[in-house]
PDB file of C-alpha atoms in Angstrom:
ATOM      1  CA  UNK A   1      51.696 -19.063  32.441  1.00  0.00           C
ATOM      2  CA  UNK A   2      53.499 -20.788  34.616  1.00  0.00           C
ATOM      3  CA  UNK A   3      57.548 -20.623  35.221  1.00  0.00           C
ATOM      4  CA  UNK A   4      57.603 -23.853  33.032  1.00  0.00           C
ATOM      5  CA  UNK A   5      55.682 -22.554  30.390  1.00  0.00           C
ATOM      6  CA  UNK A   6      57.706 -19.135  30.193  1.00  0.00           C
ATOM      7  CA  UNK A   7      59.396 -19.724  27.148  1.00  0.00           C
ATOM      8  CA  UNK A   8      55.987 -20.916  25.454  1.00  0.00           C
ATOM      9  CA  UNK A   9      54.404 -17.872  26.668  1.00  0.00           C
ATOM     10  CA  UNK A  10      57.030 -15.889  25.193  1.00  0.00           C
ATOM     11  CA  UNK A  11      56.786 -17.415  21.668  1.00  0.00           C
ATOM     12  CA  UNK A  12      52.415 -17.377  21.758  1.00  0.00           C
ATOM     13  CA  UNK A  13      53.080 -13.812  22.286  1.00  0.00           C
ATOM     14  CA  UNK A  14      54.932 -13.551  19.269  1.00  0.00           C
ATOM     15  CA  UNK A  15      52.718 -15.057  17.318  1.00  0.00           C
ATOM     16  CA  UNK A  16      49.813 -13.415  18.127  1.00  0.00           C
ATOM     17  CA  UNK A  17      51.682 -10.282  17.856  1.00  0.00           C
ATOM     18  CA  UNK A  18      51.873 -11.370  13.767  1.00  0.00           C
ATOM     19  CA  UNK A  19      47.786 -11.560  14.669  1.00  0.00           C
ATOM     20  CA  UNK A  20      47.734 -15.559  14.635  1.00  0.00           C
ATOM     21  CA  UNK A  21      44.431 -16.203  15.700  1.00  0.00           C
ATOM     22  CA  UNK A  22      45.277 -19.364  17.139  1.00  0.00           C
ATOM     23  CA  UNK A  23      47.471 -17.822  19.484  1.00  0.00           C
ATOM     24  CA  UNK A  24      45.084 -15.126  20.985  1.00  0.00           C
ATOM     25  CA  UNK A  25      42.882 -18.203  21.849  1.00  0.00           C
ATOM     26  CA  UNK A  26      45.206 -19.426  23.952  1.00  0.00           C
ATOM     27  CA  UNK A  27      46.155 -16.222  25.656  1.00  0.00           C
ATOM     28  CA  UNK A  28      42.150 -15.977  26.287  1.00  0.00           C
ATOM     29  CA  UNK A  29      41.379 -19.307  27.595  1.00  0.00           C
ATOM     30  CA  UNK A  30      44.688 -19.179  29.588  1.00  0.00           C
ATOM     31  CA  UNK A  31      43.720 -15.761  31.571  1.00  0.00           C
ATOM     32  CA  UNK A  32      40.372 -15.231  30.726  1.00  0.00           C
ATOM     33  CA  UNK A  33      39.039 -16.787  33.574  1.00  0.00           C
ATOM     34  CA  UNK A  34      41.587 -15.702  36.484  1.00  0.00           C
ATOM     35  CA  UNK A  35      40.654 -12.084  34.836  1.00  0.00           C
ATOM     36  CA  UNK A  36      36.710 -12.954  34.679  1.00  0.00           C
ATOM     37  CA  UNK A  37      37.316 -13.979  39.008  1.00  0.00           C
ATOM     38  CA  UNK A  38      39.347 -10.530  39.589  1.00  0.00           C
ATOM     39  CA  UNK A  39      37.083  -8.284  37.214  1.00  0.00           C
ATOM     40  CA  UNK A  40      33.838 -10.153  39.200  1.00  0.00           C
ATOM     41  CA  UNK A  41      35.403  -8.970  42.549  1.00  0.00           C
ATOM     42  CA  UNK A  42      36.030  -5.776  41.848  1.00  0.00           C
ATOM     43  CA  UNK A  43      32.665  -4.934  39.761  1.00  0.00           C
ATOM     44  CA  UNK A  44      30.057  -6.867  41.625  1.00  0.00           C
ATOM     45  CA  UNK A  45      28.286  -7.899  38.600  1.00  0.00           C
ATOM     46  CA  UNK A  46      28.613 -11.060  35.938  1.00  0.00           C
ATOM     47  CA  UNK A  47      27.035  -9.070  33.120  1.00  0.00           C
ATOM     48  CA  UNK A  48      29.888  -5.813  33.431  1.00  0.00           C
ATOM     49  CA  UNK A  49      32.343  -8.584  34.545  1.00  0.00           C
ATOM     50  CA  UNK A  50      31.510 -10.618  30.714  1.00  0.00           C
ATOM     51  CA  UNK A  51      31.075  -7.021  28.822  1.00  0.00           C
ATOM     52  CA  UNK A  52      35.050  -6.083  30.599  1.00  0.00           C
ATOM     53  CA  UNK A  53      36.154  -9.218  30.333  1.00  0.00           C
ATOM     54  CA  UNK A  54      35.297  -8.825  26.230  1.00  0.00           C
ATOM     55  CA  UNK A  55      36.611  -5.049  25.764  1.00  0.00           C
ATOM     56  CA  UNK A  56      40.102  -6.219  27.427  1.00  0.00           C
ATOM     57  CA  UNK A  57      40.889  -8.760  25.177  1.00  0.00           C
ATOM     58  CA  UNK A  58      39.461  -6.841  22.032  1.00  0.00           C
ATOM     59  CA  UNK A  59      42.257  -4.336  23.236  1.00  0.00           C
ATOM     60  CA  UNK A  60      44.624  -7.205  23.298  1.00  0.00           C
ATOM     61  CA  UNK A  61      43.831  -8.324  19.710  1.00  0.00           C
ATOM     62  CA  UNK A  62      43.587  -4.307  18.147  1.00  0.00           C
ATOM     63  CA  UNK A  63      46.746  -3.453  20.096  1.00  0.00           C
ATOM     64  CA  UNK A  64      48.559  -7.299  19.601  1.00  0.00           C
ATOM     65  CA  UNK A  65      51.107  -5.354  17.132  1.00  0.00           C
ATOM     66  CA  UNK A  66      52.610  -3.618  20.574  1.00  0.00           C
ATOM     67  CA  UNK A  67      52.431  -6.638  22.880  1.00  0.00           C
ATOM     68  CA  UNK A  68      56.499  -6.857  24.077  1.00  0.00           C
ATOM     69  CA  UNK A  69      56.730 -10.609  24.685  1.00  0.00           C
ATOM     70  CA  UNK A  70      60.213 -10.167  26.724  1.00  0.00           C
ATOM     71  CA  UNK A  71      57.742  -7.672  29.710  1.00  0.00           C
ATOM     72  CA  UNK A  72      55.149  -9.365  31.803  1.00  0.00           C
ATOM     73  CA  UNK A  73      51.927  -9.622  30.037  1.00  0.00           C
ATOM     74  CA  UNK A  74      49.677 -10.661  32.840  1.00  0.00           C
ATOM     75  CA  UNK A  75      50.525  -7.464  34.122  1.00  0.00           C
ATOM     76  CA  UNK A  76      50.042  -5.382  31.078  1.00  0.00           C
ATOM     77  CA  UNK A  77      46.430  -7.223  30.809  1.00  0.00           C
ATOM     78  CA  UNK A  78      45.324  -6.752  34.687  1.00  0.00           C
ATOM     79  CA  UNK A  79      46.487  -2.994  33.990  1.00  0.00           C
ATOM     80  CA  UNK A  80      44.138  -2.555  31.358  1.00  0.00           C
ATOM     81  CA  UNK A  81      41.325  -4.781  32.927  1.00  0.00           C
ATOM     82  CA  UNK A  82      42.050  -2.798  35.841  1.00  0.00           C
ATOM     83  CA  UNK A  83      41.707   0.650  34.015  1.00  0.00           C
ATOM     84  CA  UNK A  84      38.432  -0.181  32.218  1.00  0.00           C
ATOM     85  CA  UNK A  85      36.877  -0.676  35.916  1.00  0.00           C
ATOM     86  CA  UNK A  86      37.887   2.755  37.059  1.00  0.00           C
ATOM     87  CA  UNK A  87      36.248   3.825  32.986  1.00  0.00           C
ATOM     88  CA  UNK A  88      33.214   2.400  34.435  1.00  0.00           C
ATOM     89  CA  UNK A  89      32.851   3.356  37.581  1.00  0.00           C
ATOM     90  CA  UNK A  90      34.099   7.057  36.472  1.00  0.00           C
ATOM     91  CA  UNK A  91      30.809   6.343  33.470  1.00  0.00           C
ATOM     92  CA  UNK A  92      28.212   5.496  36.599  1.00  0.00           C
ATOM     93  CA  UNK A  93      29.272   8.194  37.772  1.00  0.00           C
ATOM     94  CA  UNK A  94      28.896  10.489  35.577  1.00  0.00           C
ATOM     95  CA  UNK A  95      25.745   9.157  34.620  1.00  0.00           C
ATOM     96  CA  UNK A  96      24.550   9.425  38.052  1.00  0.00           C
ATOM     97  CA  UNK A  97      25.587  12.983  38.403  1.00  0.00           C
ATOM     98  CA  UNK A  98      23.803  14.078  35.015  1.00  0.00           C
ATOM     99  CA  UNK A  99      20.715  12.067  36.557  1.00  0.00           C
ATOM    100  CA  UNK A 100      20.943  13.989  39.504  1.00  0.00           C
ATOM    101  CA  UNK A 101      21.219  17.745  37.317  1.00  0.00           C
ATOM    102  CA  UNK A 102      17.823  17.033  35.504  1.00  0.00           C
ATOM    103  CA  UNK A 103      15.496  16.247  38.487  1.00  0.00           C
ATOM    104  CA  UNK A 104      17.015  19.756  40.097  1.00  0.00           C
ATOM    105  CA  UNK A 105      14.897  22.804  39.647  1.00  0.00           C
ATOM    106  CA  UNK A 106      17.158  25.111  37.391  1.00  0.00           C
ATOM    107  CA  UNK A 107      18.524  28.135  39.485  1.00  0.00           C
ATOM    108  CA  UNK A 108      20.087  31.404  37.912  1.00  0.00           C
ATOM    109  CA  UNK A 109      22.762  33.160  39.060  1.00  0.00           C
ATOM    110  CA  UNK A 110      21.466  36.257  41.498  1.00  0.00           C
ATOM    111  CA  UNK A 111      24.174  38.105  40.176  1.00  0.00           C
ATOM    112  CA  UNK A 112      24.500  39.537  36.281  1.00  0.00           C
ATOM    113  CA  UNK A 113      27.951  39.896  37.062  1.00  0.00           C
ATOM    114  CA  UNK A 114      28.142  36.466  37.261  1.00  0.00           C
ATOM    115  CA  UNK A 115      26.886  35.517  34.290  1.00  0.00           C
ATOM    116  CA  UNK A 116      28.754  37.935  32.167  1.00  0.00           C
ATOM    117  CA  UNK A 117      32.371  36.278  34.224  1.00  0.00           C
ATOM    118  CA  UNK A 118      31.139  33.012  33.474  1.00  0.00           C
ATOM    119  CA  UNK A 119      30.303  33.341  29.945  1.00  0.00           C
ATOM    120  CA  UNK A 120      33.620  35.338  29.881  1.00  0.00           C
ATOM    121  CA  UNK A 121      35.674  32.372  31.027  1.00  0.00           C
ATOM    122  CA  UNK A 122      33.517  29.806  28.927  1.00  0.00           C
ATOM    123  CA  UNK A 123      34.563  32.246  25.333  1.00  0.00           C
ATOM    124  CA  UNK A 124      38.448  31.910  26.488  1.00  0.00           C
ATOM    125  CA  UNK A 125      38.380  28.235  27.306  1.00  0.00           C
ATOM    126  CA  UNK A 126      36.688  27.248  23.704  1.00  0.00           C
ATOM    127  CA  UNK A 127      39.113  30.151  22.108  1.00  0.00           C
ATOM    128  CA  UNK A 128      41.814  28.219  24.105  1.00  0.00           C
ATOM    129  CA  UNK A 129      40.546  24.417  22.910  1.00  0.00           C
ATOM    130  CA  UNK A 130      40.322  26.210  19.318  1.00  0.00           C
ATOM    131  CA  UNK A 131      44.256  27.178  19.292  1.00  0.00           C
ATOM    132  CA  UNK A 132      44.910  24.001  20.217  1.00  0.00           C
ATOM    133  CA  UNK A 133      46.829  21.589  17.579  1.00  0.00           C
ATOM    134  CA  UNK A 134      44.650  20.048  15.201  1.00  0.00           C
ATOM    135  CA  UNK A 135      45.362  16.208  16.413  1.00  0.00           C
ATOM    136  CA  UNK A 136      45.659  17.666  20.444  1.00  0.00           C
ATOM    137  CA  UNK A 137      42.394  19.401  20.096  1.00  0.00           C
ATOM    138  CA  UNK A 138      40.713  16.455  18.519  1.00  0.00           C
ATOM    139  CA  UNK A 139      41.840  13.957  21.463  1.00  0.00           C
ATOM    140  CA  UNK A 140      40.662  16.691  23.967  1.00  0.00           C
ATOM    141  CA  UNK A 141      37.717  16.867  22.219  1.00  0.00           C
ATOM    142  CA  UNK A 142      36.818  13.366  22.426  1.00  0.00           C
ATOM    143  CA  UNK A 143      38.056  12.611  26.306  1.00  0.00           C
ATOM    144  CA  UNK A 144      36.962  15.891  27.937  1.00  0.00           C
ATOM    145  CA  UNK A 145      34.175  17.335  25.852  1.00  0.00           C
ATOM    146  CA  UNK A 146      32.770  13.592  24.792  1.00  0.00           C
ATOM    147  CA  UNK A 147      33.388  12.166  27.700  1.00  0.00           C
ATOM    148  CA  UNK A 148      35.159   9.364  26.319  1.00  0.00           C
ATOM    149  CA  UNK A 149      38.013   7.129  27.595  1.00  0.00           C
ATOM    150  CA  UNK A 150      41.486   6.670  26.492  1.00  0.00           C
ATOM    151  CA  UNK A 151      41.083   3.266  25.448  1.00  0.00           C
ATOM    152  CA  UNK A 152      37.917   4.142  23.234  1.00  0.00           C
ATOM    153  CA  UNK A 153      40.152   7.224  21.773  1.00  0.00           C
ATOM    154  CA  UNK A 154      42.995   4.792  21.312  1.00  0.00           C
ATOM    155  CA  UNK A 155      41.135   2.639  19.430  1.00  0.00           C
ATOM    156  CA  UNK A 156      39.381   5.126  17.031  1.00  0.00           C
ATOM    157  CA  UNK A 157      42.347   7.089  16.175  1.00  0.00           C
ATOM    158  CA  UNK A 158      44.722   3.744  16.117  1.00  0.00           C
ATOM    159  CA  UNK A 159      46.932   5.478  18.419  1.00  0.00           C
ATOM    160  CA  UNK A 160      48.869   4.813  21.958  1.00  0.00           C
ATOM    161  CA  UNK A 161      47.437   5.558  24.980  1.00  0.00           C
ATOM    162  CA  UNK A 162      50.756   6.947  26.471  1.00  0.00           C
ATOM    163  CA  UNK A 163      49.558   9.279  23.047  1.00  0.00           C
ATOM    164  CA  UNK A 164      46.592  10.280  24.336  1.00  0.00           C
ATOM    165  CA  UNK A 165      47.516  10.945  27.456  1.00  0.00           C
ATOM    166  CA  UNK A 166      50.807  12.868  26.877  1.00  0.00           C
ATOM    167  CA  UNK A 167      48.046  15.465  24.311  1.00  0.00           C
ATOM    168  CA  UNK A 168      46.167  15.854  27.490  1.00  0.00           C
ATOM    169  CA  UNK A 169      48.549  16.789  29.758  1.00  0.00           C
ATOM    170  CA  UNK A 170      49.493  19.485  26.900  1.00  0.00           C
ATOM    171  CA  UNK A 171      45.886  20.385  26.245  1.00  0.00           C
ATOM    172  CA  UNK A 172      45.115  20.580  29.978  1.00  0.00           C
ATOM    173  CA  UNK A 173      48.731  22.355  30.874  1.00  0.00           C
ATOM    174  CA  UNK A 174      47.717  25.308  27.680  1.00  0.00           C
ATOM    175  CA  UNK A 175      44.475  25.820  28.323  1.00  0.00           C
ATOM    176  CA  UNK A 176      44.941  26.533  32.161  1.00  0.00           C
ATOM    177  CA  UNK A 177      47.445  29.185  31.528  1.00  0.00           C
ATOM    178  CA  UNK A 178      45.468  30.355  28.409  1.00  0.00           C
ATOM    179  CA  UNK A 179      42.951  31.116  31.196  1.00  0.00           C
ATOM    180  CA  UNK A 180      45.116  32.468  33.866  1.00  0.00           C
ATOM    181  CA  UNK A 181      46.638  34.939  31.260  1.00  0.00           C
ATOM    182  CA  UNK A 182      42.894  36.184  30.396  1.00  0.00           C
ATOM    183  CA  UNK A 183      42.820  34.049  26.570  1.00  0.00           C
ATOM    184  CA  UNK A 184      46.579  36.553  26.271  1.00  0.00           C
ATOM    185  CA  UNK A 185      48.687  33.607  25.636  1.00  0.00           C
ATOM    186  CA  UNK A 186      50.657  33.532  22.112  1.00  0.00           C
ATOM    187  CA  UNK A 187      52.022  30.223  20.712  1.00  0.00           C
ATOM    188  CA  UNK A 188      55.319  30.605  20.071  1.00  0.00           C
TER     189      UNK A 188
END
């Protein structure tokens, strides 16, 4: 909001954090048009821009208790929107890759040794995932195996994006270490 309404915005954000639907509506009415224009420029599709706009405001509503009125709400809002755009493009890329793989004839490795090494590596990988703490394993599977976005997992599990990111970083480190040591990694 404008600088003379800064106090009003802070007050509205305080009310939003308490679950006030009128405050949410005011925030939506003020920012939605600007955000939609930015999304339209990034996505070049009215339908997708509208979907992501609604997703962003659903995230705001679902995480309203964590809104910090003293911080820049505009930056927070646009950061969520930008991440949702990245997620969209990653999903499109993944879908293109999957569609391309379906059209390719399957190729069989010429060397049986390659098959055995691949199976052994897969076994070590799955073993490493099983060794993760339960919450970390769940988050890792949802994000990396099922391909869900951090935002989707955040909403599903009711935990912050930074917590999800932290679990993924730690899981990746553990799994890489486990793979390097050929499955001989010992927790301790």
